[in-house]
Short mmCIF file of C-alpha atoms and ligand atoms in Angstrom, two decimals:
data_model
loop_
_atom_site.label_atom_id
_atom_site.label_comp_id
_atom_site.label_asym_id
_atom_site.label_seq_id
_atom_site.Cartn_x
_atom_site.Cartn_y
_atom_site.Cartn_z
CA UNK A 1 0.00 0.00 0.00
CA UNK A 2 1.27 3.49 -0.81
CA UNK A 3 2.61 5.50 2.00
CA UNK A 4 0.89 8.79 2.62
CA UNK A 5 3.23 11.75 2.59
CA UNK A 6 3.94 13.36 5.94
CA UNK A 7 0.80 15.42 6.33
CA UNK A 8 -0.15 18.12 8.76
CA UNK A 9 -1.93 15.54 10.89
CA UNK A 10 1.15 13.39 11.45
CA UNK A 11 3.25 16.47 12.06
CA UNK A 12 0.82 17.74 14.69
CA UNK A 13 1.19 14.50 16.62
CA UNK A 14 4.83 13.96 15.78
CA UNK A 15 4.22 10.45 14.48
CA UNK A 16 6.74 8.43 12.46
CA UNK A 17 6.14 7.72 8.79
CA UNK A 18 5.22 4.19 7.76
CA UNK A 19 8.79 3.60 6.56
CA UNK A 20 10.14 4.70 9.96
CA UNK A 21 7.58 2.52 11.70
CA UNK A 22 8.75 -0.52 9.74
CA UNK A 23 12.34 0.30 10.61
CA UNK A 24 11.80 0.94 14.31
CA UNK A 25 9.19 -1.78 15.00
CA UNK A 26 11.45 -4.87 15.09
CA UNK A 27 13.84 -3.19 17.53
CA UNK A 28 11.07 -2.08 19.87
CA UNK A 29 9.51 -5.55 20.02
CA UNK A 30 12.58 -6.90 21.80
CA UNK A 31 11.84 -4.60 24.76
CA UNK A 32 8.20 -5.59 25.08
CA UNK A 33 6.72 -8.32 27.20
CA UNK A 34 4.23 -9.13 24.45
CA UNK A 35 4.14 -7.17 21.19
CA UNK A 36 0.71 -6.74 19.62
CA UNK A 37 0.23 -5.27 16.17
CA UNK A 38 -3.10 -3.53 15.76
CA UNK A 39 -4.42 -2.50 12.35
CA UNK A 40 -7.36 -0.07 12.50
CA UNK A 41 -9.55 1.35 9.79
CA UNK A 42 -12.59 3.61 9.75
CA UNK A 43 -15.08 1.76 7.57
CA UNK A 44 -17.13 4.58 6.18
CA UNK A 45 -14.67 7.45 6.19
CA UNK A 46 -15.53 8.63 2.66
CA UNK A 47 -19.18 8.76 3.61
CA UNK A 48 -18.34 10.78 6.70
CA UNK A 49 -16.46 13.23 4.49
CA UNK A 50 -19.43 13.47 2.12
CA UNK A 51 -21.96 14.03 4.87
CA UNK A 52 -19.82 16.52 6.77
CA UNK A 53 -16.72 18.12 5.23
CA UNK A 54 -13.09 17.29 4.61
CA UNK A 55 -12.15 19.55 7.58
CA UNK A 56 -14.29 17.45 9.85
CA UNK A 57 -12.83 14.35 8.20
CA UNK A 58 -9.39 15.66 9.19
CA UNK A 59 -10.64 16.15 12.72
CA UNK A 60 -11.81 12.55 12.80
CA UNK A 61 -8.43 11.26 11.59
CA UNK A 62 -6.59 13.37 14.10
CA UNK A 63 -8.88 12.21 16.88
CA UNK A 64 -8.43 8.56 15.86
CA UNK A 65 -4.64 8.86 15.86
CA UNK A 66 -4.64 10.63 19.21
CA UNK A 67 -7.04 8.16 20.74
CA UNK A 68 -5.35 4.97 19.59
CA UNK A 69 -1.73 6.13 19.41
CA UNK A 70 -0.63 9.11 21.46
CA UNK A 71 -3.24 8.94 24.24
CA UNK A 72 -3.24 5.14 24.43
CA UNK A 73 -0.83 4.09 27.20
CA UNK A 74 -0.40 0.62 25.66
CA UNK A 75 0.67 1.92 22.28
CA UNK A 76 4.45 2.23 22.01
CA UNK A 77 4.65 3.14 18.33
CA UNK A 78 1.98 4.12 15.84
CA UNK A 79 1.69 5.42 12.31
CA UNK A 80 -0.81 6.07 9.56
CA UNK A 81 -0.46 3.40 6.89
CA UNK A 82 -3.14 4.66 4.51
CA UNK A 83 -5.71 7.46 4.38
CA UNK A 84 -7.86 6.23 7.25
CA UNK A 85 -5.83 3.20 8.36
CA UNK A 86 -3.47 3.20 11.31
CA UNK A 87 -1.02 0.66 12.63
CA UNK A 88 -0.07 0.47 16.30
CA UNK A 89 2.54 -1.60 18.01
CA UNK A 90 1.27 -2.13 21.54
CA UNK A 91 2.32 -3.74 24.78
CA UNK A 92 0.01 -6.71 25.35
CA UNK A 93 1.36 -7.34 28.85
CA UNK A 94 0.87 -11.11 28.53
CA UNK A 95 -2.93 -11.02 28.19
CA UNK A 96 -4.76 -13.91 26.54
CA UNK A 97 -6.31 -13.53 23.08
CA UNK A 98 -9.79 -13.11 24.46
CA UNK A 99 -8.60 -10.56 27.06
CA UNK A 100 -6.82 -8.57 24.36
CA UNK A 101 -9.86 -8.76 22.13
CA UNK A 102 -12.19 -7.44 24.77
CA UNK A 103 -9.70 -4.74 25.75
CA UNK A 104 -9.61 -3.45 22.18
CA UNK A 105 -13.35 -3.89 21.75
CA UNK A 106 -13.83 -1.64 24.81
CA UNK A 107 -11.37 0.90 23.45
CA UNK A 108 -13.09 0.90 20.05
CA UNK A 109 -16.46 1.28 21.70
CA UNK A 110 -15.29 4.30 23.70
CA UNK A 111 -13.89 5.87 20.55
CA UNK A 112 -17.09 5.27 18.59
CA UNK A 113 -19.19 6.59 21.44
CA UNK A 114 -17.22 9.86 21.45
CA UNK A 115 -17.41 10.27 17.68
CA UNK A 116 -21.01 9.24 17.20
CA UNK A 117 -22.12 11.51 20.04
CA UNK A 118 -20.54 14.47 18.26
CA UNK A 119 -21.57 13.49 14.72
CA UNK A 120 -25.02 11.99 14.65
CA UNK A 121 -25.69 11.97 10.91
CA UNK A 122 -23.00 9.45 9.96
CA UNK A 123 -22.61 6.45 12.19
CA UNK A 124 -18.89 5.75 12.12
CA UNK A 125 -17.78 2.10 12.17
CA UNK A 126 -14.34 0.71 12.94
CA UNK A 127 -12.52 -2.49 12.13
CA UNK A 128 -9.50 -3.56 14.21
CA UNK A 129 -7.25 -6.53 13.47
CA UNK A 130 -4.89 -7.93 16.14
CA UNK A 131 -1.78 -10.04 15.80
CA UNK A 132 0.64 -11.07 18.56
CA UNK A 133 4.17 -10.64 17.19
CA UNK A 134 6.87 -13.02 18.33
CA UNK A 135 10.38 -11.76 18.91
CA UNK A 136 12.57 -12.14 15.83
CA UNK A 137 9.56 -12.66 13.55
CA UNK A 138 9.38 -11.06 10.08
CA UNK A 139 7.85 -7.68 10.93
CA UNK A 140 6.33 -7.09 7.49
CA UNK A 141 4.59 -10.45 7.58
CA UNK A 142 3.33 -9.63 11.06
CA UNK A 143 1.83 -6.37 9.74
CA UNK A 144 0.13 -8.33 6.97
CA UNK A 145 -1.32 -10.69 9.54
CA UNK A 146 -2.83 -7.81 11.52
CA UNK A 147 -4.28 -6.54 8.25
CA UNK A 148 -5.70 -9.98 7.32
CA UNK A 149 -7.38 -10.04 10.71
CA UNK A 150 -8.87 -6.60 10.17
CA UNK A 151 -10.07 -7.39 6.68
CA UNK A 152 -11.80 -10.56 7.87
CA UNK A 153 -14.50 -8.34 9.41
CA UNK A 154 -14.75 -5.77 6.63
CA UNK A 155 -18.32 -6.87 5.84
CA UNK A 156 -19.52 -6.94 9.42
CA UNK A 157 -21.13 -4.03 11.18
CA UNK A 158 -21.42 -5.76 14.51
CA UNK A 159 -17.86 -7.00 15.09
CA UNK A 160 -15.16 -4.41 15.60
CA UNK A 161 -12.18 -6.55 16.63
CA UNK A 162 -10.75 -9.76 15.13
CA UNK A 163 -7.69 -11.88 15.80
CA UNK A 164 -5.43 -13.31 13.12
CA UNK A 165 -5.99 -16.97 12.18
CA UNK A 166 -3.93 -19.04 9.74
CA UNK A 167 -7.03 -19.70 7.60
CA UNK A 168 -7.14 -16.00 6.80
CA UNK A 169 -3.79 -16.24 5.03
CA UNK A 170 -5.09 -19.30 3.15
CA UNK A 171 -8.20 -17.40 2.12
CA UNK A 172 -6.02 -14.64 0.85
CA UNK A 173 -4.14 -17.12 -1.36
CA UNK A 174 -7.47 -18.40 -2.67
CA UNK A 175 -8.33 -14.83 -3.50
CA UNK A 176 -5.06 -14.43 -5.38
CA UNK A 177 -6.15 -17.21 -7.78
CA UNK A 178 -9.37 -15.36 -8.61
CA UNK A 179 -7.84 -12.92 -11.06
CA UNK A 180 -6.25 -15.42 -13.50
CA UNK A 181 -9.32 -17.68 -13.28
CA UNK A 182 -11.64 -14.79 -13.99
CA UNK A 183 -9.54 -13.42 -16.86
CA UNK A 184 -9.52 -16.87 -18.42
CA UNK A 185 -13.27 -17.29 -18.11
CA UNK A 186 -13.90 -13.84 -19.55
CA UNK A 187 -11.58 -14.37 -22.54
CA UNK A 188 -13.17 -17.73 -23.28
CA UNK A 189 -16.71 -16.34 -22.94
CA UNK A 190 -17.32 -18.65 -20.02
CA UNK A 191 -18.92 -16.24 -17.57
CA UNK A 192 -22.16 -17.91 -16.52
CA UNK A 193 -25.28 -15.85 -15.95
CA UNK A 194 -27.94 -17.34 -13.67
CA UNK A 195 -31.42 -15.88 -13.31
CA UNK A 196 -33.42 -15.93 -10.09
CA UNK A 197 -37.11 -15.06 -10.36
CA UNK A 198 -38.86 -12.40 -8.29
CA UNK A 199 -42.46 -13.22 -7.45
CA UNK A 200 -45.54 -11.30 -6.55
CA UNK A 201 -46.71 -12.98 -3.37
CA UNK A 202 -50.32 -11.97 -3.92
CA UNK A 203 -50.65 -13.48 -7.39
CA UNK A 204 -47.88 -16.10 -7.13
CA UNK A 205 -46.57 -15.07 -10.53
CA UNK A 206 -43.16 -13.96 -11.73
CA UNK A 207 -42.69 -10.17 -11.94
CA UNK A 208 -38.96 -9.97 -12.64
CA UNK A 209 -35.62 -11.69 -12.18
CA UNK A 210 -32.11 -10.95 -11.00
CA UNK A 211 -28.99 -11.88 -12.99
CA UNK A 212 -26.21 -13.39 -10.85
CA UNK A 213 -22.81 -14.34 -12.24
CA UNK A 214 -20.61 -17.40 -11.74
CA UNK A 215 -17.44 -18.82 -13.30
CA UNK A 216 -15.39 -21.95 -12.92
CA UNK A 217 -12.00 -21.86 -11.25
CA UNK A 218 -8.96 -23.81 -12.44
CA UNK A 219 -10.16 -26.89 -10.52
CA UNK A 220 -13.46 -26.76 -12.36
CA UNK A 221 -15.45 -25.65 -9.30
CA UNK A 222 -17.90 -22.75 -9.47
CA UNK A 223 -16.52 -19.78 -7.59
CA UNK A 224 -18.76 -17.98 -5.12
CA UNK A 225 -19.41 -14.26 -5.68
CA UNK A 226 -18.62 -13.77 -1.99
CA UNK A 227 -15.00 -14.61 -2.84
CA UNK A 228 -14.56 -13.08 -6.28
CA UNK A 229 -16.66 -9.90 -6.15
CA UNK A 230 -14.50 -8.19 -3.47
CA UNK A 231 -11.29 -9.29 -5.24
CA UNK A 232 -12.49 -8.01 -8.61
CA UNK A 233 -13.59 -4.77 -6.97
CA UNK A 234 -10.23 -4.25 -5.34
CA UNK A 235 -8.31 -5.02 -8.51
CA UNK A 236 -10.55 -2.77 -10.61
CA UNK A 237 -11.69 -5.69 -12.81
CA UNK A 238 -15.33 -5.75 -11.73
CA UNK A 239 -16.53 -3.51 -14.63
CA UNK A 240 -15.36 -6.26 -17.00
CA UNK A 241 -17.62 -8.76 -15.24
CA UNK A 242 -20.58 -6.43 -14.92
CA UNK A 243 -20.36 -5.35 -18.56
CA UNK A 244 -20.37 -9.00 -19.64
CA UNK A 245 -23.41 -9.81 -17.47
CA UNK A 246 -25.36 -6.73 -18.56
CA UNK A 247 -24.68 -7.31 -22.28
CA UNK A 248 -25.82 -10.88 -21.79
CA UNK A 249 -29.07 -9.75 -20.18
CA UNK A 250 -29.71 -7.17 -22.92
CA UNK A 251 -29.15 -9.88 -25.56
CA UNK A 252 -31.62 -12.15 -23.77
CA UNK A 253 -34.30 -9.48 -23.55
CA UNK A 254 -33.82 -8.77 -27.27
CA UNK A 255 -34.10 -12.46 -28.09
CA UNK A 256 -37.32 -12.85 -26.08
CA UNK A 257 -38.70 -9.65 -27.58
CA UNK A 258 -38.06 -11.00 -31.09
CA UNK A 259 -39.92 -14.16 -30.12
CA UNK A 260 -42.87 -12.02 -29.02
CA UNK A 261 -42.52 -13.03 -25.38
CA UNK A 262 -43.75 -10.93 -22.48
CA UNK A 263 -40.82 -9.07 -20.95
CA UNK A 264 -40.31 -8.26 -17.28
CA UNK A 265 -37.48 -6.27 -15.71
CA UNK A 266 -34.24 -8.17 -15.19
CA UNK A 267 -31.90 -6.68 -12.65
CA UNK A 268 -28.12 -6.65 -12.78
CA UNK A 269 -25.76 -5.87 -9.92
CA UNK A 270 -23.49 -2.86 -10.21
CA UNK A 271 -20.45 -2.20 -8.07
CA UNK A 272 -19.34 1.25 -6.93
CA UNK A 273 -16.13 0.60 -8.89
CA UNK A 274 -18.14 0.55 -12.15
CA UNK A 275 -18.81 4.24 -11.67
CA UNK A 276 -15.11 5.09 -11.52
CA UNK A 277 -14.56 3.64 -14.98
CA UNK A 278 -14.91 6.42 -17.50
CA UNK A 279 -17.55 5.76 -20.14
CA UNK A 280 -18.84 2.58 -18.46
CA UNK A 281 -22.45 3.69 -18.02
CA UNK A 282 -22.53 5.32 -21.47
CA UNK A 283 -21.34 2.06 -23.01
CA UNK A 284 -24.17 0.13 -21.37
CA UNK A 285 -26.70 2.67 -22.55
CA UNK A 286 -25.36 2.53 -26.10
CA UNK A 287 -25.59 -1.24 -26.13
CA UNK A 288 -29.15 -1.19 -24.81
CA UNK A 289 -30.22 1.48 -27.30
CA UNK A 290 -28.67 -0.33 -30.24
CA UNK A 291 -30.51 -3.47 -29.25
CA UNK A 292 -33.78 -1.53 -29.01
CA UNK A 293 -35.06 -3.10 -25.79
CA UNK A 294 -37.31 -0.97 -23.55
CA UNK A 295 -35.31 0.78 -20.84
CA UNK A 296 -37.65 -0.36 -18.08
CA UNK A 297 -36.63 -3.95 -18.82
CA UNK A 298 -33.23 -3.33 -17.22
CA UNK A 299 -32.92 -2.65 -13.49
CA UNK A 300 -29.64 -1.66 -11.86
CA UNK A 301 -29.07 -2.95 -8.33
CA UNK A 302 -26.66 -1.12 -6.08
CA UNK A 303 -25.98 -1.68 -2.43
CA UNK A 304 -26.31 1.13 0.05
CA UNK A 305 -22.63 0.67 0.94
CA UNK A 306 -21.69 1.20 -2.70
CA UNK A 307 -23.73 4.38 -2.89
CA UNK A 308 -22.33 6.01 0.23
CA UNK A 309 -18.73 5.39 -0.81
CA UNK A 310 -19.03 7.96 -3.54
CA UNK A 311 -22.34 9.62 -3.04
CA UNK A 312 -22.33 12.54 -5.46
CA UNK A 313 -20.86 10.74 -8.51
CA UNK A 314 -23.16 7.78 -8.10
CA UNK A 315 -26.29 9.80 -7.44
CA UNK A 316 -25.62 11.83 -10.59
CA UNK A 317 -25.23 8.71 -12.75
CA UNK A 318 -28.30 7.09 -11.23
CA UNK A 319 -30.38 10.23 -11.78
CA UNK A 320 -29.44 10.13 -15.44
CA UNK A 321 -30.31 6.43 -15.80
CA UNK A 322 -33.55 6.93 -13.95
CA UNK A 323 -34.58 9.86 -16.17
CA UNK A 324 -34.04 7.62 -19.18
CA UNK A 325 -36.45 5.09 -17.76
CA UNK A 326 -34.07 2.45 -16.43
CA UNK A 327 -35.10 1.02 -13.09
CA UNK A 328 -32.94 1.38 -9.99
CA UNK A 329 -32.96 -0.86 -6.94
CA UNK A 330 -31.27 -0.31 -3.61
CA UNK A 331 -29.89 -3.75 -2.73
CA UNK A 332 -29.27 -5.37 0.67
CA UNK A 333 -31.13 -2.75 2.66
CA UNK A 334 -30.62 -3.39 6.36
CA UNK A 335 -27.24 -5.07 5.94
CA UNK A 336 -25.10 -1.94 5.92
CA UNK A 337 -25.26 1.54 7.32
CA UNK A 338 -29.04 1.77 7.35
CA UNK A 339 -28.78 5.40 6.57
CA UNK A 340 -32.11 6.93 5.73
CA UNK A 341 -30.12 9.89 4.45
CA UNK A 342 -29.12 7.83 1.38
CA UNK A 343 -32.69 6.81 0.67
CA UNK A 344 -33.72 10.39 0.26
CA UNK A 345 -30.94 11.01 -2.20
CA UNK A 346 -31.11 8.19 -4.70
CA UNK A 347 -33.78 7.84 -7.36
CA UNK A 348 -34.61 4.22 -6.54
CA UNK A 349 -37.73 2.41 -7.72
CA UNK A 350 -37.18 -0.60 -5.48
CA UNK A 351 -35.80 -1.24 -2.00
CA UNK A 352 -34.55 -4.80 -1.56
CA UNK A 353 -34.53 -5.89 2.08
CA UNK A 354 -31.57 -8.06 2.99
CA UNK A 355 -32.25 -11.65 4.10
CA UNK A 356 -30.47 -11.17 7.43
CA UNK A 357 -32.50 -8.09 8.23
CA UNK A 358 -35.77 -9.75 7.26
CA UNK A 359 -35.02 -12.88 9.31
CA UNK A 360 -34.01 -10.86 12.33
CA UNK A 361 -37.14 -8.73 12.03
CA UNK A 362 -39.72 -11.46 11.67
CA UNK A 363 -38.47 -13.36 14.69
CA UNK A 364 -39.36 -10.79 17.28
CA UNK A 365 -42.26 -8.46 17.89
CA UNK A 366 -40.25 -5.23 17.87
CA UNK A 367 -38.55 -6.27 14.63
CA UNK A 368 -41.90 -7.02 13.05
CA UNK A 369 -43.27 -3.63 14.04
CA UNK A 370 -40.23 -1.93 12.58
CA UNK A 371 -40.41 -3.94 9.36
CA UNK A 372 -44.13 -3.34 8.96
CA UNK A 373 -43.77 0.40 9.45
CA UNK A 374 -40.70 0.68 7.26
CA UNK A 375 -42.51 -1.10 4.43
CA UNK A 376 -45.55 1.13 4.92
CA UNK A 377 -43.40 4.28 4.86
CA UNK A 378 -41.39 3.16 1.83
CA UNK A 379 -44.49 2.29 -0.11
CA UNK A 380 -46.07 5.61 0.81
CA UNK A 381 -43.06 7.47 -0.54
CA UNK A 382 -42.67 5.82 -3.95
CA UNK A 383 -40.69 2.66 -3.48
CA UNK A 384 -41.56 -0.90 -4.33
CA UNK A 385 -40.39 -3.21 -1.56
CA UNK A 386 -38.87 -6.65 -2.13
CA UNK A 387 -37.76 -9.14 0.51
CA UNK A 388 -34.71 -11.21 -0.40
CA UNK A 389 -33.81 -14.71 0.62
CA UNK A 390 -37.25 -16.04 1.53
CA UNK A 391 -36.87 -19.78 2.00
CA UNK A 392 -40.04 -21.07 3.67
CA UNK A 393 -43.82 -20.62 3.55
CA UNK A 394 -43.63 -19.52 7.18
CA UNK A 395 -41.23 -16.70 6.33
CA UNK A 396 -43.40 -15.71 3.38
CA UNK A 397 -46.49 -15.54 5.59
CA UNK A 398 -44.76 -13.22 8.07
CA UNK A 399 -43.41 -10.98 5.34
CA UNK A 400 -46.73 -10.71 3.55
CA UNK A 401 -48.32 -9.82 6.90
CA UNK A 402 -45.78 -6.99 7.14
CA UNK A 403 -46.98 -5.65 3.78
CA UNK A 404 -44.29 -6.87 1.40
CA UNK A 405 -45.52 -8.24 -1.86
CA UNK A 406 -42.47 -8.96 -3.99
CA UNK A 407 -40.35 -11.90 -2.93
CA UNK A 408 -37.09 -13.39 -4.16
CA UNK A 409 -35.80 -16.58 -2.60
CA UNK A 410 -35.32 -20.32 -2.62
CA UNK A 411 -38.99 -20.73 -1.71
CA UNK A 412 -39.75 -20.02 -5.37
CA UNK A 413 -36.44 -20.85 -7.07
CA UNK A 414 -32.69 -20.82 -6.64
CA UNK A 415 -30.77 -18.89 -9.29
CA UNK A 416 -31.42 -20.93 -12.45
CA UNK A 417 -29.38 -21.55 -15.59
CA UNK A 418 -30.74 -19.60 -18.55
CA UNK A 419 -32.00 -22.82 -20.18
CA UNK A 420 -33.94 -23.80 -17.04
CA UNK A 421 -35.25 -20.29 -16.57
CA UNK A 422 -36.44 -20.11 -20.15
CA UNK A 423 -38.21 -23.42 -20.06
CA UNK A 424 -39.94 -22.59 -16.80
CA UNK A 425 -40.75 -18.91 -17.26
CA UNK A 426 -40.38 -17.81 -20.87
CA UNK A 427 -41.38 -20.55 -23.22
CA UNK A 428 -44.48 -21.40 -21.21
CA UNK A 429 -45.86 -17.87 -21.15
CA UNK A 430 -48.23 -16.36 -23.66
CA UNK A 431 -47.00 -14.13 -26.46
CA UNK A 432 -47.16 -10.28 -26.49
CA UNK A 433 -44.91 -7.80 -24.74
P1 LIG B 1 -27.40 -10.03 -4.06
O1 LIG B 1 -27.40 -9.11 -5.22
O2 LIG B 1 -28.07 -9.56 -2.82
O3 LIG B 1 -28.05 -11.37 -4.57
C1 LIG B 1 -28.84 -12.22 -3.80
C2 LIG B 1 -28.01 -13.33 -3.23
O4 LIG B 1 -28.82 -14.10 -2.34
C3 LIG B 1 -27.53 -14.33 -4.29
O5 LIG B 1 -26.28 -14.87 -3.86
C4 LIG B 1 -28.60 -15.40 -4.22
O6 LIG B 1 -28.17 -16.65 -4.72
C5 LIG B 1 -28.84 -15.45 -2.73
N1 LIG B 1 -30.16 -15.98 -2.42
C6 LIG B 1 -31.29 -15.87 -3.15
N2 LIG B 1 -32.33 -16.47 -2.53
C7 LIG B 1 -31.86 -16.95 -1.37
C8 LIG B 1 -32.47 -17.67 -0.26
O7 LIG B 1 -33.64 -17.98 -0.25
N3 LIG B 1 -31.65 -17.96 0.79
C9 LIG B 1 -30.33 -17.64 0.82
N4 LIG B 1 -29.62 -17.98 1.88
N5 LIG B 1 -29.74 -16.96 -0.19
C10 LIG B 1 -30.50 -16.63 -1.27
P2 LIG B 1 -25.05 -15.00 -4.81
O8 LIG B 1 -25.49 -15.39 -6.18
O9 LIG B 1 -24.07 -15.86 -4.10
O10 LIG B 1 -24.50 -13.54 -4.91
C11 LIG B 1 -24.00 -12.87 -3.79
C12 LIG B 1 -23.80 -11.41 -4.07
O11 LIG B 1 -22.75 -11.22 -4.99
C13 LIG B 1 -25.02 -10.75 -4.71
O12 LIG B 1 -25.90 -10.42 -3.68
C14 LIG B 1 -24.40 -9.56 -5.40
O13 LIG B 1 -24.23 -8.49 -4.51
C15 LIG B 1 -23.02 -10.09 -5.77
N6 LIG B 1 -23.00 -10.46 -7.20
C16 LIG B 1 -23.39 -11.63 -7.79
N7 LIG B 1 -23.17 -11.57 -9.12
C17 LIG B 1 -22.64 -10.34 -9.36
C18 LIG B 1 -22.19 -9.67 -10.57
O14 LIG B 1 -22.25 -10.20 -11.70
N8 LIG B 1 -21.72 -8.40 -10.42
C19 LIG B 1 -21.63 -7.79 -9.20
N9 LIG B 1 -21.14 -6.54 -9.15
N10 LIG B 1 -22.02 -8.39 -8.07
C20 LIG B 1 -22.53 -9.64 -8.16
MG1 LIG B 2 -28.54 -7.91 -6.02
MG1 LIG B 3 -29.23 -8.38 -2.09
#
């Protein structure tokens, strides 16, 4: 990772640069009873900057470095390793893993309490990774291990502290194989598109579908999006995947249209990284226009987390797509920041409730009341509401009682191959668009 130049913030606190930290760390460890490397990151720093200002963002960084480095009696050396990431070398004092974990969880909680009391519009989240360094151990590898630990909870909003485990390094190697496997699949036109139907619960008929990608790895096994999507996002390759999937869906809609079949919207997942690629959205629009399919037959799904990472750019692009008649869905609602602020900003047609959120809600009375009222409010505004991941009749019954009509989940179908989808949903339906 690139080192940030000595900025005003570091100077104010008189902190070493990352290079100095790497140099001094191994020597300091020898004097400690138990060296602990702590890697800390603010999860939604960009969002904080968008909601407040870059000056307040600077305040937050300064406060974080003071809190975890200079004012933390356990920290013997600390530095900023990236924009909103810090690394601390701390004295563990011989505590056990669980004692260290709860110590840092308490520290993180105190920090978050201070920040979120002062700034109420953006709930700040932290991720901390811990690694106990042994004397004489490769210091760079030890830093990586603290980082692996931190990254293992990057998708969690409930866990703030994690310890390094050897499996995390293994997972990282698995991730390293993703890029060549993906590039191969893309070049050989072997990206697989699955379609999962969305149903109206009241009429028990299909009202749309979502396109989900897959590809085979070098051992011939289908990779899970949970592994490859984050890797492709980080490496900047995700637009290649998303373009392939979207073109595929446009081609399918065109084919069905030519056959006189009834069309329904098919959604495709976009990543925030797609919006950084110049000309990406325009290229999709061109392809759709050349094919002549109706714009409403394509729906773009974006997660709340994706939107908040780069609010203004994404909102602008979505506004444009929405004005042209494309549909927009806010995916995984309830899994991320839960910021109602975002809802007011994006021109979404659909809010997709995350499976975890739905399950949590329907299993207790308070949750049900919240879900019911959220659905009511969303529908009153202008949104369609869909519940994801519905697996049983029981779950369906609860959700319908809360006012949700559109359902996507194994109860109806798993994501299907295009051939299976066509034989079940397209070739059986009557003609006419
Ligand atoms: P998502 O967009 O929220 O998609 C729904 C996920 O829930 C899919 O997982 C689907 O298979 C799964 N699912 C559907 N019904 C049920 C159910 O009843 N129970 C359970 N437990 N799960 C259910 P999948 O296909 O593994 O995809 C995971 C995520 O990866 C997607 O979540 C989406 O965010 C991302 N993704 C998948 N394909 C693409 C792609 O081509 N491009 C991008 N950018 N992201 C993709
Ligand atoms: Mg989705
Ligand atoms: Mg989802």
